Structures are given as structure tokens and as C-alpha cells.
Tab-separated table of C-alpha atoms in Angstrom:
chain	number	residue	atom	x	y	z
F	1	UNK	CA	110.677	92.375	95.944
F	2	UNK	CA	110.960	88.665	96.975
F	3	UNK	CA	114.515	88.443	95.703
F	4	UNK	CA	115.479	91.616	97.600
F	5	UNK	CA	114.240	90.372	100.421
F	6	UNK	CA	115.751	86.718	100.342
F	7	UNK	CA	119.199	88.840	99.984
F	8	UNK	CA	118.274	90.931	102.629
F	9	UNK	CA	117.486	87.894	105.009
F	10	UNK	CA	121.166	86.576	104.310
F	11	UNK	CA	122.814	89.997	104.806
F	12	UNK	CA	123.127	89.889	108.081
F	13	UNK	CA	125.233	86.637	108.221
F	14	UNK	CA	127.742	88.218	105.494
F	15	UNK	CA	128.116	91.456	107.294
F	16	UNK	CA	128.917	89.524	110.637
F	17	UNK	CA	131.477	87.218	109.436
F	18	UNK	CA	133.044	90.339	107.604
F	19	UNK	CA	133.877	91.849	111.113
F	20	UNK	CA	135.090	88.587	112.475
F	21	UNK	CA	139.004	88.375	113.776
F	22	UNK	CA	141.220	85.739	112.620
F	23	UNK	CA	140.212	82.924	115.668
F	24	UNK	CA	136.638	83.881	114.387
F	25	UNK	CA	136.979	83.501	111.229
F	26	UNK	CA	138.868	80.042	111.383
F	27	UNK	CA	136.098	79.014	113.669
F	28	UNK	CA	134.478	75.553	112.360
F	29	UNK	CA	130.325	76.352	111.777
F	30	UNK	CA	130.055	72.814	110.438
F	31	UNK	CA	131.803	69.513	110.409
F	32	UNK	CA	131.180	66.281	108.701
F	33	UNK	CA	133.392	62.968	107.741
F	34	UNK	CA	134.230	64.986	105.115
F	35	UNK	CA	135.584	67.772	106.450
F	36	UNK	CA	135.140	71.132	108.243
F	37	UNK	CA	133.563	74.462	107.332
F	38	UNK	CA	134.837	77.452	109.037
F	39	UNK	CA	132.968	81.035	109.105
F	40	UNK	CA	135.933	82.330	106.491
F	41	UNK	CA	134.922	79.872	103.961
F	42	UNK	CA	131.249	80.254	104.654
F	43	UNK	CA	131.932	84.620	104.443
F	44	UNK	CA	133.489	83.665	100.983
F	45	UNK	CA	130.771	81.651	99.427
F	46	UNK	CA	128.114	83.866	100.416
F	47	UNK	CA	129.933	86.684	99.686
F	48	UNK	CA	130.570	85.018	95.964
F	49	UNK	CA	127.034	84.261	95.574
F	50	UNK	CA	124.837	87.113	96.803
F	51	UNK	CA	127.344	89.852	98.567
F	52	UNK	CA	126.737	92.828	96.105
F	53	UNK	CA	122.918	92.334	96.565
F	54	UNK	CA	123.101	91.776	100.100
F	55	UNK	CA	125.226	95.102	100.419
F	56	UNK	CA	122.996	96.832	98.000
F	57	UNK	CA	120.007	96.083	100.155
F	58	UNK	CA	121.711	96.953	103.639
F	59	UNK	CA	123.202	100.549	102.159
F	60	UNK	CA	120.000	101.726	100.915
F	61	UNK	CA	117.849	100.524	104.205
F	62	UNK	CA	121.079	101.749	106.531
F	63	UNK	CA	120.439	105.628	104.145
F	64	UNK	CA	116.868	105.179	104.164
F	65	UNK	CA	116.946	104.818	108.196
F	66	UNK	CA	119.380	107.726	108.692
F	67	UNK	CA	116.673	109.790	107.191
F	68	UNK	CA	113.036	108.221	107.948
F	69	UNK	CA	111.682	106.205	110.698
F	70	UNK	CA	109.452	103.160	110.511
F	71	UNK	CA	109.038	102.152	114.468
F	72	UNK	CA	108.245	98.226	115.135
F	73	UNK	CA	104.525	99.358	116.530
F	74	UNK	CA	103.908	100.269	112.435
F	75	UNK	CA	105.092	97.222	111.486
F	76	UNK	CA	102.817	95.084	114.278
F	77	UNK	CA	99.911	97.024	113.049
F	78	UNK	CA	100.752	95.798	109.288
F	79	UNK	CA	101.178	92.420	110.062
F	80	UNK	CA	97.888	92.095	112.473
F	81	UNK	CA	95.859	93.597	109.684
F	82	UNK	CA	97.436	91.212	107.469
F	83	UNK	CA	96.845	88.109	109.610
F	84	UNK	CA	92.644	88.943	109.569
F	85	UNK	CA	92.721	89.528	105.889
F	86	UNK	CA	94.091	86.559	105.493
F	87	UNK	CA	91.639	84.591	108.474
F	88	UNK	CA	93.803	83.922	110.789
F	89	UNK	CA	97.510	83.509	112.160
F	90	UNK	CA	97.412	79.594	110.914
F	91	UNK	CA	96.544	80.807	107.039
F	92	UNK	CA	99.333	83.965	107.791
F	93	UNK	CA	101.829	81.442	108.577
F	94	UNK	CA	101.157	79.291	105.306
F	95	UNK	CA	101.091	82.444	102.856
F	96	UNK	CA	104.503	83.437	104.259
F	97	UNK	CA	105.885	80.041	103.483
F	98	UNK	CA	104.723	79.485	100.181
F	99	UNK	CA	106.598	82.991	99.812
F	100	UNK	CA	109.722	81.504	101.322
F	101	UNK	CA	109.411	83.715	103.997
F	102	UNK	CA	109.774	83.405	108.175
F	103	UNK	CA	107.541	86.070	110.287
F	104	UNK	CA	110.845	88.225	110.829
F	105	UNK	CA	111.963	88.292	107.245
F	106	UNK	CA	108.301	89.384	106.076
F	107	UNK	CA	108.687	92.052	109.068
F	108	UNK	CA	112.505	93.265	107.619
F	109	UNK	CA	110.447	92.954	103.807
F	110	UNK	CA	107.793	95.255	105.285
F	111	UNK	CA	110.060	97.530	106.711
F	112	UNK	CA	112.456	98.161	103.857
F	113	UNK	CA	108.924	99.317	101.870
F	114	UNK	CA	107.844	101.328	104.655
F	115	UNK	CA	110.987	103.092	104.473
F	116	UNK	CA	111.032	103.834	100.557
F	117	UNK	CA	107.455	104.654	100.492
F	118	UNK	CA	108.272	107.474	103.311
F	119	UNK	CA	110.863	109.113	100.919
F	120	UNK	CA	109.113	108.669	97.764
F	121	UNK	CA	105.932	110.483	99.151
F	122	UNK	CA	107.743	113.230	101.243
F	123	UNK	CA	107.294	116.131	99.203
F	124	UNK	CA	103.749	114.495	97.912
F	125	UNK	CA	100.995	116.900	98.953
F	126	UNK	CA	97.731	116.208	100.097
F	127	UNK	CA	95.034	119.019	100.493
F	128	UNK	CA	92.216	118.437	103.337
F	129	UNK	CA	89.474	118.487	100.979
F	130	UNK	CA	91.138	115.090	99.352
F	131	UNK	CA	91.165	113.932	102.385
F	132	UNK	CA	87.513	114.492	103.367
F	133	UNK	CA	86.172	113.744	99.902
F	134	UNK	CA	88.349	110.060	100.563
F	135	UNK	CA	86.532	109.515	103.417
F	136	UNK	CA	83.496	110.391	102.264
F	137	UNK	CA	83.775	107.986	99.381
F	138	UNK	CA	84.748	105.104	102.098
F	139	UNK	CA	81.420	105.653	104.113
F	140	UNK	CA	79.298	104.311	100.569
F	141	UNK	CA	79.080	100.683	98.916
F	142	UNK	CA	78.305	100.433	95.448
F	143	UNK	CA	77.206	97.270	93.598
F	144	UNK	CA	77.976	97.823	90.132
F	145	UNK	CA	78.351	95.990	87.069
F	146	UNK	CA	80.336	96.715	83.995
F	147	UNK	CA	80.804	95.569	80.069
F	148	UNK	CA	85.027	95.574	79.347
F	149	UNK	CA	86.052	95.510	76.112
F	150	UNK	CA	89.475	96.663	73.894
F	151	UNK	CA	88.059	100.790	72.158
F	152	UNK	CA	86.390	103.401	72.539
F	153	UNK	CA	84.371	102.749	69.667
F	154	UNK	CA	83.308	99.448	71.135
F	155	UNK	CA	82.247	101.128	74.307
F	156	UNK	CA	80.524	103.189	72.199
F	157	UNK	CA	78.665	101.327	70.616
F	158	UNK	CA	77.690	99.094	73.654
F	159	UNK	CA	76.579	101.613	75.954
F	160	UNK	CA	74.158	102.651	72.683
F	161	UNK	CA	72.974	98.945	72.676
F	162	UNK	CA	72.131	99.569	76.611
F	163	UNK	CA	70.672	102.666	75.768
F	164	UNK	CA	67.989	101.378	73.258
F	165	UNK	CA	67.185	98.587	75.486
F	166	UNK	CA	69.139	95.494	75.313
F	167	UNK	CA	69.765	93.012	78.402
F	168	UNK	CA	72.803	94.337	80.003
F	169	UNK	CA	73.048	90.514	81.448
F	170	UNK	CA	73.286	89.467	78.041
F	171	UNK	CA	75.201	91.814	76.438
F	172	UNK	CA	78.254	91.091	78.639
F	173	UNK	CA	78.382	87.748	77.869
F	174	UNK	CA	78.511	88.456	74.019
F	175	UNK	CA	80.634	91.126	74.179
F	176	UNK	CA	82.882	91.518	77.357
F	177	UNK	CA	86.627	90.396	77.247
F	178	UNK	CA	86.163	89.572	81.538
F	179	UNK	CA	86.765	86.545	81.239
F	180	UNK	CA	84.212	86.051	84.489
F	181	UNK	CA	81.630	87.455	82.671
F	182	UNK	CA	80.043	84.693	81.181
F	183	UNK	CA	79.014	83.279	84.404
F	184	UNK	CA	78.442	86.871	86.013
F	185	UNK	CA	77.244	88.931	83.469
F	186	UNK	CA	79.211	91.944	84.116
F	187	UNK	CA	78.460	92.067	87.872
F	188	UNK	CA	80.999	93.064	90.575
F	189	UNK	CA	79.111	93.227	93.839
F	190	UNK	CA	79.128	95.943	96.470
F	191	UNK	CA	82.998	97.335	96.579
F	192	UNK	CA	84.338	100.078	98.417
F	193	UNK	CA	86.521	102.988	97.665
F	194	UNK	CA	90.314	101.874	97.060
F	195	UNK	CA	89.419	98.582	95.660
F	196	UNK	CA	89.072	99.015	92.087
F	197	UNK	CA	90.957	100.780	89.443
F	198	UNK	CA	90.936	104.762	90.353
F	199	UNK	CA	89.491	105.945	86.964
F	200	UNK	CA	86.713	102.999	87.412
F	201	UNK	CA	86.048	103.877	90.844
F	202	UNK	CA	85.682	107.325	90.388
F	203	UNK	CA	82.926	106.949	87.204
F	204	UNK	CA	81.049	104.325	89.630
F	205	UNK	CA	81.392	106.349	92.555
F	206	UNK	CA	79.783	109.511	90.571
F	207	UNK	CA	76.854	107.640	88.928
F	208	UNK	CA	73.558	107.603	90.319
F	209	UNK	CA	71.983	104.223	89.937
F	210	UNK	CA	70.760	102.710	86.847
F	211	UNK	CA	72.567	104.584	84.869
F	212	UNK	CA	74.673	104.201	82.100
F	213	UNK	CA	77.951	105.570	81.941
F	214	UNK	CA	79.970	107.022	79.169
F	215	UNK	CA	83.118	104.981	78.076
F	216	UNK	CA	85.584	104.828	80.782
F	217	UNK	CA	89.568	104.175	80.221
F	218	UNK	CA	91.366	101.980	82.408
F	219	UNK	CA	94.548	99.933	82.128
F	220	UNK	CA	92.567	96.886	81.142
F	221	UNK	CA	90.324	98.601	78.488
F	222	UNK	CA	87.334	100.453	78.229
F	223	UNK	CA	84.418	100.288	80.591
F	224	UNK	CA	80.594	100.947	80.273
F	225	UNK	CA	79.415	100.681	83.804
F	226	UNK	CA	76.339	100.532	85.694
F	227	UNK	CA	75.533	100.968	89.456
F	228	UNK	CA	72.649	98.812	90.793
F	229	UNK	CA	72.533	99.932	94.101
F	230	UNK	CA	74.300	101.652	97.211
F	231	UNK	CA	74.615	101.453	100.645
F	232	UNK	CA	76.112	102.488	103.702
F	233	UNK	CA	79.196	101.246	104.813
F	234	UNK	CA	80.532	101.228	108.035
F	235	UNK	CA	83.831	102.729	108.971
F	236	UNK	CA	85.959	103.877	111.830
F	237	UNK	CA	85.742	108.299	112.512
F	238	UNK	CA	87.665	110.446	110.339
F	239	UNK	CA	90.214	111.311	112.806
F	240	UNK	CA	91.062	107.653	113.384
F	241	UNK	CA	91.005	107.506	109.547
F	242	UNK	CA	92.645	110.245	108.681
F	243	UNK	CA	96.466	109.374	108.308
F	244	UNK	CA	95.736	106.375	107.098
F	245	UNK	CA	94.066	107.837	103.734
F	246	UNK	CA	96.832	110.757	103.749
F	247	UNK	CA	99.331	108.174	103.584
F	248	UNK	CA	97.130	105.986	100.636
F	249	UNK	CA	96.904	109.243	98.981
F	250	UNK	CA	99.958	110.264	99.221
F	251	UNK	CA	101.208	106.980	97.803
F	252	UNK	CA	98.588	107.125	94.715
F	253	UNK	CA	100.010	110.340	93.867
F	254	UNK	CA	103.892	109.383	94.076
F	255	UNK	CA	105.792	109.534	90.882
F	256	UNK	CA	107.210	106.279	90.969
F	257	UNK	CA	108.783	106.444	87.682
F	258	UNK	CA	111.005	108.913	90.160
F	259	UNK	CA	111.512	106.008	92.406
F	260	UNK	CA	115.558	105.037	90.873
F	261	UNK	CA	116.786	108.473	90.665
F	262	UNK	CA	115.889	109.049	93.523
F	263	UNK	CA	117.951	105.911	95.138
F	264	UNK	CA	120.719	107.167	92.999
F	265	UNK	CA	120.769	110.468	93.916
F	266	UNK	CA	120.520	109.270	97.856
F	267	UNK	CA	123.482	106.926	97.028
F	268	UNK	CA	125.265	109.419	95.499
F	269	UNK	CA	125.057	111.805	98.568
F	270	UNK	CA	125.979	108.987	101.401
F	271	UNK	CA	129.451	109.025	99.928
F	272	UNK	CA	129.888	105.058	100.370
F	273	UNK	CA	133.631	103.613	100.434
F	274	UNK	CA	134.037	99.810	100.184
F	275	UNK	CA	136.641	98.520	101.675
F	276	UNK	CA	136.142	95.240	100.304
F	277	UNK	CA	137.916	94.977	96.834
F	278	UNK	CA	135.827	91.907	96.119
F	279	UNK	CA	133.026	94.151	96.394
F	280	UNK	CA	134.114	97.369	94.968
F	281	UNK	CA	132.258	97.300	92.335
F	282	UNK	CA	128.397	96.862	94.063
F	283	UNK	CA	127.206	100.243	93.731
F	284	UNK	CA	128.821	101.071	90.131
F	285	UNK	CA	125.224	100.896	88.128
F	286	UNK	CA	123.668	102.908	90.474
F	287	UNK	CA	126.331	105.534	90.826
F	288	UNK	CA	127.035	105.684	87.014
F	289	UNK	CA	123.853	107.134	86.088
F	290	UNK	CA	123.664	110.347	85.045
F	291	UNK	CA	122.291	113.402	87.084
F	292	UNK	CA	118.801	114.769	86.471
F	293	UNK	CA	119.109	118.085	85.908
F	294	UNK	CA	118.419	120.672	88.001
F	295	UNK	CA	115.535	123.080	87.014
F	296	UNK	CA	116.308	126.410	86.416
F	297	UNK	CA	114.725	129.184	87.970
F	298	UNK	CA	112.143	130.829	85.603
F	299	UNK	CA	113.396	134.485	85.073
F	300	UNK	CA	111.084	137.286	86.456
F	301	UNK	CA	110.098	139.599	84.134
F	302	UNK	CA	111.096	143.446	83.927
F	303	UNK	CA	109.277	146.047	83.077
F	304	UNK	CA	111.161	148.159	80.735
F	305	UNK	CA	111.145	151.971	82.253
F	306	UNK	CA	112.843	155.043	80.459
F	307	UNK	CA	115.449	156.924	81.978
């Protein structure tokens, strides 16, 4: 993302100087003892060094934007949430610049995702229920605590240990691969829905306290959890909360494997002409991708009848 972005942040300059006349483009942008620079020369370099990116990124944002809309009050809301996770505007500012990032290149990085995310969860559905059983999760804390380790078998075997009465506490620090559990023995603290792993959050969630759970699969291994305790947690009203998890949903749902064909397939259908030759050549490993094929329609069945 960061390297899209950096391209994205010197796109502008490149597509500027391209429209430039002749007394614009011989115009000097920097002089030293040494000689002059003019906005040609500068188009050139640029152009030479990171124009098919840069085009790449301002064809699929110009596509995206002729089809979805991501208004600057969406992208304010982002970046104030951001600043109080973070503590603060003066913490904000230092994140973004060990990012190599200015506040308005973070806002164009946030907007390009805003803008893919729209079209990769358009035709992602979302049933109320989900919704409600979301929000329901969000309004409960659990403090849990969990042994991680490489099988199935493994998990089996620990949650039997558990079972017939060995020290959880204990137990983690012989046999988890966390590598925090030896100084926490397993424990995670009170978390909230949408800040673990979704397999892992939906065992906890589901438990009742102080008990064990059967071997759970996540991407980092197998888990034998159990919840301590649970509490209430506070949270704004489900109708002020409502797009919000629709969106997060929505987004946990997405196919992203989909996410290239379907960039190709939007690239394919915006017809683009280059008119530089230097950079006719920007959009050939997207465009040279096959097709997906189109599904057939399943046949209805006929019932035979005599004549």
C-alpha cells in the first residue's frame, strides 16, 4: 500500500507537467551554478522513474470514482478516529512520518481504500440478524485466556490435561508457542468483538465461563481457550452503530482473492487509450489477463409428457 501511495502522491506533478504548453514546459523549476531545470526535464525524469505506477494508480482511482463515492466528511471521520487511537494529533503526526507520509497523502491513501473496499463489497450481502447478533456481541467483554500450540492432537491432549486438573497458568508456559506466555500464562484480558481472530472470537464469545473449550483452528494454530469472566461494555445505540458493522461485515465477508480480477475486468471496460508512447505499455499486465468465465445458466429441468 505504502508504495502505491508514495506513487500516488507524485502523480499529480507528472500529470500536470504532461498538459503543459511549450513556454510551460521550458519553464525553469530550479536553478543552480550548475545549471537550470525546466518542468520538461523534470516531466521526463519522473515520468522515467515512476510514470506507469503513477498512471496505474490515477486510472484505477479516476474508474473507481466514476462509479463509487467516498465524500471528504468519511475521510475526516477516519482520520479523527485515528488521531484518538493513536492519543492525540502530536503522536498522529509522528506515525504518519515514520510512514513517509504528510496528512493529505494519508487522506488520498485512505481514500483510494475507501474506494476499492466500496466495489469489492457491493454485491456482499448482509442479513439483519448478522447485524443484530454483531451488535449484540459488541455490548459484552470477555477476559479470556488461551494455550496455542501447532495440532490438533496437541490441543487435544492439553485441553485433557485441563480437564483432569492441571494449572492452566502452568500449563501455558510449558506448552504454548505465544511467545508472551511465559510471563502471562495464556491470559489476554477483557477484548471485545472484532479484535481477535473471527474463529477465536466466536469459540470465546460462545463459552460460558470456566470452561474449557474444544480445539479451535486459527491461522496461528490451534487454541484451547478459557473465559474467566465477562462484562458489560459500553457502546453507542444500534442505529448509530449500525452501518458501521454492515460495512465491517461486509468487508469480512469480501472475497478478496476476487480483488485483481476484478481491477482487470474494470480496466478492461474503461477502454483506456494512452497517448503517451513512453507509456503505452502501463496497463499491459493488467489487460493481458485472461477473462473469468462467465457462469452458465443451470438448465431447468423438463418434465417429459407424452403426446
Amino acid at each position: 500500500m505504502k508504495k502505491w501511495i508514495a506513487a500516488a502522491s507524485l502523480t499529480l506533478s507528472v500529470t500536470a507537467l504532461a498538459a503543459c504548453s511549450d513556454e510551460e514546459a521550458s519553464e525553469v523549476v530550479v536553478s543552480t551554478n550548475a545549471g537550470d531545470i525546466t518542468k520538461e526535464e523534470l516531466y521526463q525524469e519522473m515520468k522515467t522513474t515512476v510514470g506507469e505506477q503513477a498512471l496505474q494508480v490515477m486510472v484505477l482511482e479516476q474508474i473507481l470514482e466514476d462509479k463509487y463515492e467516498v465524500s471528504d466528511e468519511e475521510i475526516d471521520a477516519e482520520i479523527e478516529s485515528m488521531k484518538e487511537q493513536y492519543g492525540g494529533q502530536e503522536q498522529f503526526d509522528m506515525f504518519l512520518s515514520q510512514q513517509g507520509y504528510t496528512e493529505d497523502t494519508f487522506r488520498d491513501t485512505l481514500k483510494l481504500n475507501k474506494l476499492q473496499e466500496k466495489a469489492l463489497i457491493e454485491d456482499v450481502e448482509v442479513t439483519e440478524e448478522e447485524i443484530q447478533q454483531e451488535y449484540e456481541q459488541m455490548q459484552k467483554e470477555v477476559n479470556a485466556r488461551h494455550i496455542l500450540v501447532q495440532d490438533q492432537e496437541t490441543a487435544q491432549n492439553v485441553k485433557q490435561q485441563l480437564e483432569e486438573g492441571a494449572d492452566f497458568t502452568e500449563l501455558a508456559k510449558e506448552m504454548s508457542t505465544e511467545p508472551a506466555a511465559q510471563e502471562t500464562g495464556g491470559e489476554l484480558g477483557f477484548f471485545s468483538a472484532g479484535d481477535m481472530d473471527p474463529a477465536f472470537e466466536e469459540a470465546a464469545f460462545s463459552l460460558e465461563p470456566n470452561v474449557i473449550s474444544e480445539p479451535v483452528e486459527t491461522s496461528f494454530g490451534w487454541h484451547v481457550i478459557e473465559v474467566l469472566e465477562t462484562r458489560e461494555a459500553e457502546v453507542d445505540s444500534f442505529e448509530e452503530m449500525k452501518d458501521e458493522i454492515e460495512h465491517d461485515l461486509k468487508l469480512a465477508k469480501a472475497d478478496r482473492t476476487q480483488a485483481s480480477a476484478m481491477i482487470q475486468d474494470m480496466m478492461r471496460e474503461a477502454d483506456i487509450d494512452i497517448k503517451d508512447e513512453d507509456l503505452a505499455t502501463t496497463f499491459d499486465a493488467f489487460l493481458s489477463q485472461p477473462e473469468a468465465p462467465a457462469e452458465e445458466p443451470a438448465e431447468e429441468e423438463t418434465e417429459d409428457t407424452e403426446s
